[in-house]
Coordinates of C-alpha atoms and ligand atoms in Angstrom, one line a residue:
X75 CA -118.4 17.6 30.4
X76 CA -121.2 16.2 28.5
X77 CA -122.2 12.4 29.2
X78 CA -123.9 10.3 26.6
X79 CA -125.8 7.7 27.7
X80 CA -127.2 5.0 25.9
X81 CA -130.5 3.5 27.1
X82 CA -133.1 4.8 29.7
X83 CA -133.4 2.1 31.4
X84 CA -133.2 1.7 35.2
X85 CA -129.3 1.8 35.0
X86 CA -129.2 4.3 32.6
X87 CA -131.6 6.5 34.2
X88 CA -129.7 5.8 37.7
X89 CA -126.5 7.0 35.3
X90 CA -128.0 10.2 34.1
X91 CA -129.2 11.2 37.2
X92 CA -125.4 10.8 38.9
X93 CA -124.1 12.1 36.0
X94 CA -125.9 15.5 36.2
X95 CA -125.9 15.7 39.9
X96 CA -122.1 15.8 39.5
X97 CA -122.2 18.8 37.3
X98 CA -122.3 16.9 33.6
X99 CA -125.1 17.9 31.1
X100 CA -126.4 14.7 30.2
X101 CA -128.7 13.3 27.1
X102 CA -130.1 10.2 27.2
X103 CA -130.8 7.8 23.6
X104 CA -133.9 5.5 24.5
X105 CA -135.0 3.8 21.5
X106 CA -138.7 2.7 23.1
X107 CA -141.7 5.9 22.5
X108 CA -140.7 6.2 26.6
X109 CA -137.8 5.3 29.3
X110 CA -138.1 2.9 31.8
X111 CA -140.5 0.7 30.4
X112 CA -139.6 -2.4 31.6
X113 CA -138.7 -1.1 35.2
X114 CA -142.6 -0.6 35.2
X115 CA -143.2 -3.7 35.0
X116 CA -140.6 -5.4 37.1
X117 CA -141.6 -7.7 40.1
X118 CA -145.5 -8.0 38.8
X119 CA -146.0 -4.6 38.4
X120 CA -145.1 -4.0 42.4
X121 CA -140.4 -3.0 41.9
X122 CA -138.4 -5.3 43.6
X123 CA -136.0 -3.0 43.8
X124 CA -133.3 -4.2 45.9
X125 CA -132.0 -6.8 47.7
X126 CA -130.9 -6.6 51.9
X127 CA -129.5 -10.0 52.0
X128 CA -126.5 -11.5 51.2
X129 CA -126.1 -10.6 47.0
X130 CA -126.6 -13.3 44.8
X131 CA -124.7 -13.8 41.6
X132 CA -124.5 -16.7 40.0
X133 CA -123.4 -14.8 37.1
X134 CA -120.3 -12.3 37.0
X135 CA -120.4 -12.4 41.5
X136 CA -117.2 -11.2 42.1
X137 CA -117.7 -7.9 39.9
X138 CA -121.0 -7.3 41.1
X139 CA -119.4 -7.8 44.6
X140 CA -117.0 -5.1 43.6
X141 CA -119.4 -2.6 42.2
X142 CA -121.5 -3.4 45.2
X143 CA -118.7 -2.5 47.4
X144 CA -118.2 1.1 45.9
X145 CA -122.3 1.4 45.7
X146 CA -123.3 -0.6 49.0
X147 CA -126.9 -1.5 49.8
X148 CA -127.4 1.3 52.0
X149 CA -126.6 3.8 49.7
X150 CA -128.8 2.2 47.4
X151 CA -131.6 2.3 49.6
X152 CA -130.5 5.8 50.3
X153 CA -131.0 6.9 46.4
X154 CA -134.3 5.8 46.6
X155 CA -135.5 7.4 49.9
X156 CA -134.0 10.6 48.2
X157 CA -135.5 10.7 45.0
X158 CA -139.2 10.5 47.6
X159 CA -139.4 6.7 47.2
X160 CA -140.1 4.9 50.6
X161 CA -139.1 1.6 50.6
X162 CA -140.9 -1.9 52.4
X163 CA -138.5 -5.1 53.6
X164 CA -140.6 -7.9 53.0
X165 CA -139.3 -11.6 53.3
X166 CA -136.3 -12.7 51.7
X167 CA -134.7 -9.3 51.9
X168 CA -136.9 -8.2 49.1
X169 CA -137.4 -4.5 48.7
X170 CA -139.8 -2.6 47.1
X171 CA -141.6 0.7 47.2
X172 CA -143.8 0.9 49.7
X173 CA -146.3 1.9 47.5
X174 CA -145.8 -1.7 46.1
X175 CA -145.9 0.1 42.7
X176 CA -143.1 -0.3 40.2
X177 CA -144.2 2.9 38.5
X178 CA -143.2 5.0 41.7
X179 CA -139.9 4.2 40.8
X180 CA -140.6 5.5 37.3
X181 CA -142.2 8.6 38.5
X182 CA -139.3 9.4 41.0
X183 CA -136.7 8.6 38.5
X184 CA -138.0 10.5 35.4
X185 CA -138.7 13.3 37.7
X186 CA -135.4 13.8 39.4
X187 CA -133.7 13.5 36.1
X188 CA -136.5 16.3 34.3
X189 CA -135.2 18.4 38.1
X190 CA -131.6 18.2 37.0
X191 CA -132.1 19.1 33.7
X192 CA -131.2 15.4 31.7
X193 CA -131.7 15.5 28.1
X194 CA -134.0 12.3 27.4
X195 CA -134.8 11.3 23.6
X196 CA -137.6 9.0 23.0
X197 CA -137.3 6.9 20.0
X198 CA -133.6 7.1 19.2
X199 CA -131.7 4.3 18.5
X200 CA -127.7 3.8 18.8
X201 CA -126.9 1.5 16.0
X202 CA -122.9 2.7 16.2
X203 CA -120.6 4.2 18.2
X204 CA -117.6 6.1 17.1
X205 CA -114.4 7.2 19.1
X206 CA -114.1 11.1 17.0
X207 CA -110.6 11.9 16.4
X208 CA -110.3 15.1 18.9
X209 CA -111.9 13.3 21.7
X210 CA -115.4 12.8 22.7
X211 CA -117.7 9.8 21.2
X212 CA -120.3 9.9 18.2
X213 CA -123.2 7.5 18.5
X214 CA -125.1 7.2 15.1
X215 CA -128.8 5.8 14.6
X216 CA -132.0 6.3 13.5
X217 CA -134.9 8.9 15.2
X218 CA -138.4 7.5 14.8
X219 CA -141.4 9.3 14.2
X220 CA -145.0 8.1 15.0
X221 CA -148.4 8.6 13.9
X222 CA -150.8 9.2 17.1
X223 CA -152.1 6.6 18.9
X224 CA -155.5 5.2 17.8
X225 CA -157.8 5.1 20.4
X226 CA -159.7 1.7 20.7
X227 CA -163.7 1.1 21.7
X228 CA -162.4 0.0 25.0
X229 CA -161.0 3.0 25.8
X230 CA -157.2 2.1 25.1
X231 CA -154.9 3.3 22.8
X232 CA -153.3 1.5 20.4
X233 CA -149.6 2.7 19.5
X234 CA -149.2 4.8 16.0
X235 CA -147.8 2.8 13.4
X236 CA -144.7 4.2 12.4
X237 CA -144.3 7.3 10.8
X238 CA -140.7 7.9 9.4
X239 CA -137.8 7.0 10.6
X240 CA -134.3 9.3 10.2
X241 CA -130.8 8.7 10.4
X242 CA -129.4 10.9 13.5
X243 CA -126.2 11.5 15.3
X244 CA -125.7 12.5 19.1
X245 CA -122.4 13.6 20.6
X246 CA -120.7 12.9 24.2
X247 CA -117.3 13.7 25.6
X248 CA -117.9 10.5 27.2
X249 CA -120.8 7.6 26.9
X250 CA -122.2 5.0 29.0
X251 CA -123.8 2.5 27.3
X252 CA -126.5 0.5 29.9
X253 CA -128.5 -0.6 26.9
X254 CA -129.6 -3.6 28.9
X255 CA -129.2 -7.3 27.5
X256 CA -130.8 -9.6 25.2
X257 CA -134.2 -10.4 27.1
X258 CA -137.7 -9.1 27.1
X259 CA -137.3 -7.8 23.6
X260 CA -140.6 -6.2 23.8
X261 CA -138.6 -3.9 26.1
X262 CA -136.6 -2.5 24.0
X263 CA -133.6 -5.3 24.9
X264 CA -132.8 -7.6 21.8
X265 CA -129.2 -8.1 22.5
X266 CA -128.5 -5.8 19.6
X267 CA -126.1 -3.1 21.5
X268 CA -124.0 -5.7 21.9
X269 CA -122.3 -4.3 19.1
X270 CA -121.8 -1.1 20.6
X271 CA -119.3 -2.6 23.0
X272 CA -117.9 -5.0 20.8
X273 CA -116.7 -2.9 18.2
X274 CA -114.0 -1.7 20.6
X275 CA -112.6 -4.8 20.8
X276 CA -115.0 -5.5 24.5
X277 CA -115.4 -9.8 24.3
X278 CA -119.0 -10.8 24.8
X279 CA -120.1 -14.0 26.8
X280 CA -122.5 -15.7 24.7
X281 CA -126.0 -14.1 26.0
X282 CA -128.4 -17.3 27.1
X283 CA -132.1 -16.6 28.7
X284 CA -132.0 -16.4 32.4
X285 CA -135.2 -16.5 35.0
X286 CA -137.4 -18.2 32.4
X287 CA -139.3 -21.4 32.8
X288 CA -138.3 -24.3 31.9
X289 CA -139.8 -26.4 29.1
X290 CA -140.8 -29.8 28.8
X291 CA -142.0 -32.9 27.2
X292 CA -145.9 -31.8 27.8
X293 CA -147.5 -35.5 27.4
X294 CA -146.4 -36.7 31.1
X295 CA -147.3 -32.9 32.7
X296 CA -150.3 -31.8 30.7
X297 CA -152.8 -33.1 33.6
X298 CA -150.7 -31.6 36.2
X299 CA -150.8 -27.9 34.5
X300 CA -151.7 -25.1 36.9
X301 CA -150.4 -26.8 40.1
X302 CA -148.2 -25.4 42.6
X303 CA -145.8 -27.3 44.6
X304 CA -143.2 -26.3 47.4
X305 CA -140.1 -28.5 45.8
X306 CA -136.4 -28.5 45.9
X307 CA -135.1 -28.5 42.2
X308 CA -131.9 -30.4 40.5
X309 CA -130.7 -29.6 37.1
X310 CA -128.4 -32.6 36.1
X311 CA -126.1 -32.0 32.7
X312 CA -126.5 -35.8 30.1
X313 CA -124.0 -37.5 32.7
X314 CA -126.0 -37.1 35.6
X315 CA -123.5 -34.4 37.6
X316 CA -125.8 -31.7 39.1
X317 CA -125.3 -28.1 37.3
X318 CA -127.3 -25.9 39.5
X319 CA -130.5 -26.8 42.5
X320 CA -132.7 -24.3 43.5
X321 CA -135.7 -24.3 46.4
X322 CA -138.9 -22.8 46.7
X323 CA -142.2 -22.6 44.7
X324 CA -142.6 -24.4 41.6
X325 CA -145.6 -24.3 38.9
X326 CA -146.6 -26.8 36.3
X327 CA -147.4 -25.7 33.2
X328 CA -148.7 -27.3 30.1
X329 CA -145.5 -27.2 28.5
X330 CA -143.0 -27.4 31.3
X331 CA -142.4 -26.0 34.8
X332 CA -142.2 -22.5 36.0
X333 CA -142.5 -20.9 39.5
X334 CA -139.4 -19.0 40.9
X335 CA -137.2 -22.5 42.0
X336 CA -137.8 -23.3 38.3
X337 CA -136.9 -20.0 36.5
X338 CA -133.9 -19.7 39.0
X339 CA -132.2 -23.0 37.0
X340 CA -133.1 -21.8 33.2
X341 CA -129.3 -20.1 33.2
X342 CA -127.7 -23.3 33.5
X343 CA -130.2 -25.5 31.0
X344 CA -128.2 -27.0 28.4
X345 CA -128.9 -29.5 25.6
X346 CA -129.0 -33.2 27.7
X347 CA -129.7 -31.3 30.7
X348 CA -132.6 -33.5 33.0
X349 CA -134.3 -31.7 35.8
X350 CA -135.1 -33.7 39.2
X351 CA -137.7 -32.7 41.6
X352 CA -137.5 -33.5 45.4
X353 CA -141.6 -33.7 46.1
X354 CA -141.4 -35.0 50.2
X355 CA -142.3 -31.3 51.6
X356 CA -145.5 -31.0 49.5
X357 CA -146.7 -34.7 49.7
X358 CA -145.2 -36.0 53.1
X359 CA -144.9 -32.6 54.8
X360 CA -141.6 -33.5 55.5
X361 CA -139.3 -30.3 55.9
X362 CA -136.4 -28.7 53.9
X363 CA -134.4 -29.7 57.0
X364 CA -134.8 -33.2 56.7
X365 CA -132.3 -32.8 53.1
X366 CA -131.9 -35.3 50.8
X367 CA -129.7 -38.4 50.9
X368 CA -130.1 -41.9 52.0
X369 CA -131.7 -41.6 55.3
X370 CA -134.4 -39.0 53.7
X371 CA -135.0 -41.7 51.4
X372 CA -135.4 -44.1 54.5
X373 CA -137.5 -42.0 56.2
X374 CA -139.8 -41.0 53.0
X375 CA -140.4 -44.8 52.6
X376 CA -141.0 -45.2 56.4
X377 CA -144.0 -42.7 56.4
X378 CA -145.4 -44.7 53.1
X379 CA -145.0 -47.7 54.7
X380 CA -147.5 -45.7 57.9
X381 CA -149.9 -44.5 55.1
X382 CA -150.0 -48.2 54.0
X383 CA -150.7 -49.6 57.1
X384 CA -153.9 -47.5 58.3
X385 CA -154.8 -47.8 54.2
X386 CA -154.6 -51.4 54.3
X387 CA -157.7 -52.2 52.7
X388 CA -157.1 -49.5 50.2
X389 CA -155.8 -50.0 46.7
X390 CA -152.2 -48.7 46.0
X391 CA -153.9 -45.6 44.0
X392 CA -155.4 -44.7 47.1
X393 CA -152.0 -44.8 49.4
X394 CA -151.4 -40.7 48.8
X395 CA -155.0 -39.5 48.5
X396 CA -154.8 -36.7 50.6
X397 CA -151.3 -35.9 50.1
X398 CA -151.2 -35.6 46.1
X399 CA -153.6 -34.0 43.9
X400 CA -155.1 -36.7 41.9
X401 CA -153.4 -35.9 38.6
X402 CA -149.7 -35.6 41.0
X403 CA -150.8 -39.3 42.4
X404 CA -150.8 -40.8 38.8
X405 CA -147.4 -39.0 37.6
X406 CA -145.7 -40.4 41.0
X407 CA -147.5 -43.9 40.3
X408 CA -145.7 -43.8 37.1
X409 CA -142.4 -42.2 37.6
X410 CA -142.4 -45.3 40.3
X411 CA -142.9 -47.9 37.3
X412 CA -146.0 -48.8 39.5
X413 CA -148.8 -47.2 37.4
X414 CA -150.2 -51.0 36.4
X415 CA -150.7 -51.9 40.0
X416 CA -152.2 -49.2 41.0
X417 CA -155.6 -50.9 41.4
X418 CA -153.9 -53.9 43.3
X419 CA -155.1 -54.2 47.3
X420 CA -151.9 -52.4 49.1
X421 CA -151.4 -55.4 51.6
X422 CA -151.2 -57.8 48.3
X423 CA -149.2 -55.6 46.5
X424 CA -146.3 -55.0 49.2
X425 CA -146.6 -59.0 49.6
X426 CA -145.6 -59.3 45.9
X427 CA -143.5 -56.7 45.4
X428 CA -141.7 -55.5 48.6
X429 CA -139.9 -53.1 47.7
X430 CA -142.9 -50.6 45.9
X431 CA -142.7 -48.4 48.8
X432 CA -138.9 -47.7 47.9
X433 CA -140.1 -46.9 44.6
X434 CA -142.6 -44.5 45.2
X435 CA -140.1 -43.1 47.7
X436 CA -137.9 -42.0 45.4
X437 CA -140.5 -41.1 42.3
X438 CA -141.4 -38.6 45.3
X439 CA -137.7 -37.4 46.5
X440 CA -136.3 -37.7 43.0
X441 CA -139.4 -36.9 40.3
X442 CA -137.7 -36.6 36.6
X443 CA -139.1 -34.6 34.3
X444 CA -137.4 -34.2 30.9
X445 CA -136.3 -30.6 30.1
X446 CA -136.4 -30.0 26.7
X447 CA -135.0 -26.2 26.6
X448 CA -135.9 -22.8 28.2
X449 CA -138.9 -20.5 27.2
X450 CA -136.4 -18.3 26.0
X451 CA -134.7 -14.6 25.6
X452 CA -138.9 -13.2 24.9
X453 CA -140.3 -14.7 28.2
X454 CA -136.7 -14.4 29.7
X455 CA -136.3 -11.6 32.8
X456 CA -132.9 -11.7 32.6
X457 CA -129.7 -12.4 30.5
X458 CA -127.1 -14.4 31.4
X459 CA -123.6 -13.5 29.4
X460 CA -122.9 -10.2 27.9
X461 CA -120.4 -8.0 27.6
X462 CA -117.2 -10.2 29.5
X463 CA -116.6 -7.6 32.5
X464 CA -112.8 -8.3 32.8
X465 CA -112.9 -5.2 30.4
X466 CA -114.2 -2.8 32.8
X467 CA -113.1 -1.4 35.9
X468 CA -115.7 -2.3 38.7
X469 CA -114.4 0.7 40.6
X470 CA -115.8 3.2 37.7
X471 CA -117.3 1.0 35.1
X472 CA -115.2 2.7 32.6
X473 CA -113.6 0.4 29.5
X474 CA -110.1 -0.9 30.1
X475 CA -109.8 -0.3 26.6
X476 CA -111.1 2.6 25.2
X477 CA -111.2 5.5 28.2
X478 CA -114.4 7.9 28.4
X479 CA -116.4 4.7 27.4
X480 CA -118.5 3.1 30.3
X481 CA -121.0 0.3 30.4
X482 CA -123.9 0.1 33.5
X483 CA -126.7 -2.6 33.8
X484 CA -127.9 -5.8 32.1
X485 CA -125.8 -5.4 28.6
X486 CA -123.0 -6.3 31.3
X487 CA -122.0 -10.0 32.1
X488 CA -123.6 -9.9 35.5
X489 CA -127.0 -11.7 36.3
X490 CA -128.5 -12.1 39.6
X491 CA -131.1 -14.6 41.6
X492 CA -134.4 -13.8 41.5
X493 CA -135.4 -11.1 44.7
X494 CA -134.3 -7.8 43.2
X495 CA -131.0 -8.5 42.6
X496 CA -130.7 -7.8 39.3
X497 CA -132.2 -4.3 39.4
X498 CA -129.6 -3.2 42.5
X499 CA -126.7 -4.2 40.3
X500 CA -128.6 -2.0 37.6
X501 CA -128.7 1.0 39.9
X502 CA -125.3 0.2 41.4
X503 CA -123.5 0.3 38.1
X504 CA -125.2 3.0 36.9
X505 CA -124.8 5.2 39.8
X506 CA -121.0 4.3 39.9
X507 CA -121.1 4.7 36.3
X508 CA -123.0 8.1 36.2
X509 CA -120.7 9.3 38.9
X510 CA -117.4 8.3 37.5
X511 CA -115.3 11.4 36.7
Ligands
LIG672 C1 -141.0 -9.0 33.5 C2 -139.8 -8.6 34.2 C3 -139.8 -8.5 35.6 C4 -138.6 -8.2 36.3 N1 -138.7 -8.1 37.6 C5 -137.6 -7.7 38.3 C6 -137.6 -7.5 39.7 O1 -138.7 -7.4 40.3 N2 -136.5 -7.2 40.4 C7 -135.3 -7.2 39.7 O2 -134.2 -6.9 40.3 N3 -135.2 -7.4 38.4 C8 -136.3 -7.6 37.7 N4 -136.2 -7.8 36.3 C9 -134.9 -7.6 35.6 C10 -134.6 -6.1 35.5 O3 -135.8 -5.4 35.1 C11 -133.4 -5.9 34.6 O4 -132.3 -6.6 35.0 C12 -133.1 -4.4 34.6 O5 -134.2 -3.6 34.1 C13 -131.8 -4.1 33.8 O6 -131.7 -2.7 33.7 P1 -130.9 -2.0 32.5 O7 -131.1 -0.6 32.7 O8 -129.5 -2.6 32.5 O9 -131.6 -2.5 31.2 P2 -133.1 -2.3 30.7 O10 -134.0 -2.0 31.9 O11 -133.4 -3.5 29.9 O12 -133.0 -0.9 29.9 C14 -132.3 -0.9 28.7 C15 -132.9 0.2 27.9 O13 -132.1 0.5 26.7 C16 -132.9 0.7 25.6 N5 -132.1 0.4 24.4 C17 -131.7 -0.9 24.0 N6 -130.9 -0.8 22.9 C18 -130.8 0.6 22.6 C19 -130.2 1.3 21.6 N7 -129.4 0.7 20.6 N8 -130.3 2.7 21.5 C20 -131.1 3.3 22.5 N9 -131.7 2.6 23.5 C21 -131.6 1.3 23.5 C22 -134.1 -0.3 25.8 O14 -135.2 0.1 25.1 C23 -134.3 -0.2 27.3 O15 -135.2 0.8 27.7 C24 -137.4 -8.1 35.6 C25 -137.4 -8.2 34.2 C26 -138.6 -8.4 33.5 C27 -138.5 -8.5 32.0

C-alpha cells in the first residue's frame, strides 16, 4: 500500500509517520523549499503542542471530540515522548517541549519520518487530484526549482529566486490531504487545496480568519497603543446580542486590539459586530469573580464613589490616577460622556451631576470600542471553516464519498481556542488518518 500525502505539515507529517509505521511506503508533496515550517514557528517560537485540559472547539467540537476519542491526549503525549520529545505542563494545560523550542518538534518529526523511510518532496505542489480508473489516486502539480540562496552582508541568506518550475504527477493507492487551511499564507496555507477536496463533491464552510486581532477605528485608541490590560471581552452582532466573550490578556494596538482574549473573538467578527470591554480587574482590582451584572455595576460605582471621597479636593481627571494609565483615564473620561468635566472639582461635579460616578462605572465595566474587521487570513493563526467534516468519518478520517481519500489537520472544518489546541487536533487527525487501514 502506498499512501500519498498531501502537505508536510504538522498533521501531515504526524500522517506519514503512522502511515509508514503501519507498514505503508509513504511520499509526502510539500510545496514550501522545507516541511513543517510553520510548526516552527508555532507558540512564539516555543510549540504549544498540546492541550491537557478540557478540549476546546468552538469550531467543528463534536468531531474533534470524536477524533480525540480514537487519539486521546495521552497517546498524544505519548507520540511525542516517543519520537525523543519531552514535554513541560505549564498553566492552562499548555504543553510544550521542554526544550521550550518549537523546532524540537521539527527535528523529532523530520527525523522519525527520514528513520522509517517517508518519501518527502520539497517544492511540489498538488494543484489536482484524480480518482485513476483501476484504483489508486493521481495528484498533478508543478515541481519548483531554485537558484541558491544569496548570502546577505549580515550573514543571512536570502532565498533563490525561482528557477523553473515543471508540471509533475505523483501516485498513491490512497491520499490524505492535510494541506492545512487558508491562514498564514507565508506558510504555504492559502486556502488553495480546498479544491482538492471539493472536487469530489466534499462541501466547504466558508474559510474566515481565526486567532487574529481585531481591528479598529484607530482615532479613539491611537494613545492607548502598546498597553496591556487584564479584561473580559464581549463581541455583540449590530443588535446588541453577544456572539462570543472571551477573558484574559488584552493589547492595544494602533489600529485595534490584540492580546489572546482579543484574537480568541476574531472567528465570530462580523460586519456590525461591536466589541465591549469589562476594565474593573485592571483599574479597580476587582476580580473575575465578582462577574458582571447589576450589582458589579453597583459595586464598581461604590469604589469610585471611595476614590472620590479621599480625592475630594481633586479634579474629576484625577479620580483614577493610579488606577489608569493616563492615556486609559482619558478614553474612560470619554466613553463616560464626561471628558468636558474632567477639570471640574470632584465634590462640585457629583453635586451637579450625581449620577457621573454611574457613568464612569460603566465606561469601565462596559468600554466600547468599534470593531471594524479582523487583521485577516495573513496575520490569522488559524482558520475557521473548511472542508464541512460531515464528509468524513472521525473514526478514520477517510471521505464518506470517495474511499481511499482522507483529510488530517487545518484544511478540515475544525478550529480550536488558543493553548495548543489546534496543533493536537493536527496530530490527532493525522495520526488517525496515517494509521487508517
Ligand atoms: C504564528 C502561528 C503560531 C501558532 N501557534 C500555535 C500553537 O502554539 N499551538 C497550536 O496548537 N497551534 C498554533 N498555531 C496553529 C497551528 O500551527 C496550525 O493549526 C497547524 O499547523 C495546522 O497543521 P496542518 O498540518 O493541518 O497545516 P499546516 O501546518 O498549515 O501545514 C500544511 C502544509 O501543507 C502545505 N501545502 C499547502 N497546499 C499544498 C499543496 N497544494 N501541495 C503541497 N503542499 C501544500 C503547506 O505548505 C504547509 O506546509 C499557530 C499558527 C501560526 C501561524
Amino acid at each position: 500500500m502506498h499512501t500519498l500525502i498531501i502537505g508536510g505539515g504538522a498533521a501531515g507529517m504526524a500522517a506519514a509517520i503512522a502511515a509508514a509505521r503501519a507498514g505503508q511506503t509513504v511520499t509526502v508533496l510539500e510545496r514550501g523549499r522545507r516541511p513543517l515550517k510553520k510548526l516552527g514557528v508555532t507558540g512564539n517560537g516555543r510549540g504549544n503542542l498540546l492541550n491537557a485540559g478540557a478540549p476546546d472547539y468552538p469550531g467543528g467540537a463534536d468531531f474533534a471530540a470524536q477524533v480525540l476519542a480514537a487519539m486521546p491526549y495521552e497517546r498524544l503525549a505519548a507520540f511525542w515522548e516517543d519520537l525523543g520529545v519531552p514535554l513541560r505542563l505549564e498553566e492552562e494545560g499548555r504543553v510544550y517541549p521542554a526544550s521550550f523550542l518549537a523546532s524540537s518538534a521539527v527535528d523529532a518529526l523530520l527525523l522519525a519520518a527520514r528513520r522509517l523511510n517517508v518519501e518527502i518532496i520539497v517544492n511540489a505542489r498538488a494543484a489536482e487530484l484524480v480518482r485513476l480508473p483501476g484504483g489508486g489516486f493521481e495528484a498533478r502539480g508543478t515541481v519548483c526549482r531554485y537558484l541558491p540562496d544569496v548570502s546577505k552582508k549580515n550573514g543571512k541568506a536570502r532565498p533563490g529566486a525561482l528557477a523553473e518550475e515543471t508540471p509533475a504527477r505523483w501516485r498513491g493507492d490512497r491520499v490524505i490531504v492535510a494541506a492545512g487551511g487558508a491562514a498564514a499564507p507565508a506558510h504555504g496555507t492559502d486556502g488553495g487545496a480546498y479544491g482538492l477536496l471539493t472536487a469530489f463533491g466534499h462541501a466547504l464552510t466558508p474559510p474566515r480568519p481565526a486567532l487574529c486581532a481585531l481591528l479598529a477605528d484607530p482615532e479613539p485608541l491611537r494613545a492607548l497603543a502598546g498597553q496591556r490590560v487584564r479584561a473580559a471581552l464581549r463581541l455583540l452582532d449590530a443588535r446588541g446580542a453577544c456572539l462570543a466573550e472571551s477573558r484574559g490578556e488584552a493589547l492595544f494596538a494602533p489600529d485595534g486590539v490584540s492580546g489572546i482574549a482579543a484574537m480568541q473573538l476574531a472567528r465570530w467578527w462580523k460586519p456590525g459586530s461591536a466589541l465591549r470591554m469589562d476594565l474593573r480587574e485592571a483599574v479597580l482590582g476587582l476580580s473575575a469573580a465578582e462577574g458582571g451584572g447589576p450589582e458589579a455595576l453597583t459595586e464598581t460605582e461604590r469604589l469610585l464613589r471611595l476614590r472620590a471621597q479621599r480625592r475630594d479636593g481633586c479634579p474629576l481627571s484625577e479620580l483614577l490616577t493610579g488606577a489608569a494609565s493616563p492615556a486609559l483615564n482619558d478614553a474612560l473620561l470619554r466613553a463616560a460622556g464626561l471628558e468636558r468635566h474632567s477639570r471640574e472639582p470632584l465634590r462640585q461635579l457629583l453635586s451637579a451631576r450625581p449620577g457621573a460616578l454611574a457613568q464612569l462605572a460603566r465606561a469601565i465595566a462596559d468600554f466600547p470600542v468599534s470593531v471594524t474587521g479582523t487583521r485577516g487570513f495573513d496575520a490569522a493563526q488559524v482558520t475557521a471553516g473548511g472542508a464541512a467534516t460531515g464528509g468524513f468519518d472521525p473514526r478514520t478520517l477517510q471521505s464518506r464519498l470517495c474511499p481511499g481519500l482522507y483529510a488530517a489537520g487545518e484544511v478540515l472544518d475544525v478550529d480550536g481556542a488558543c493553548g495548543g489546541f489546534n496543533l493536537m487536533f493536527a496530530v490527532a487527525s493525522g495520526l488517525v488518518a496515517g494509521g487508517a487501514k
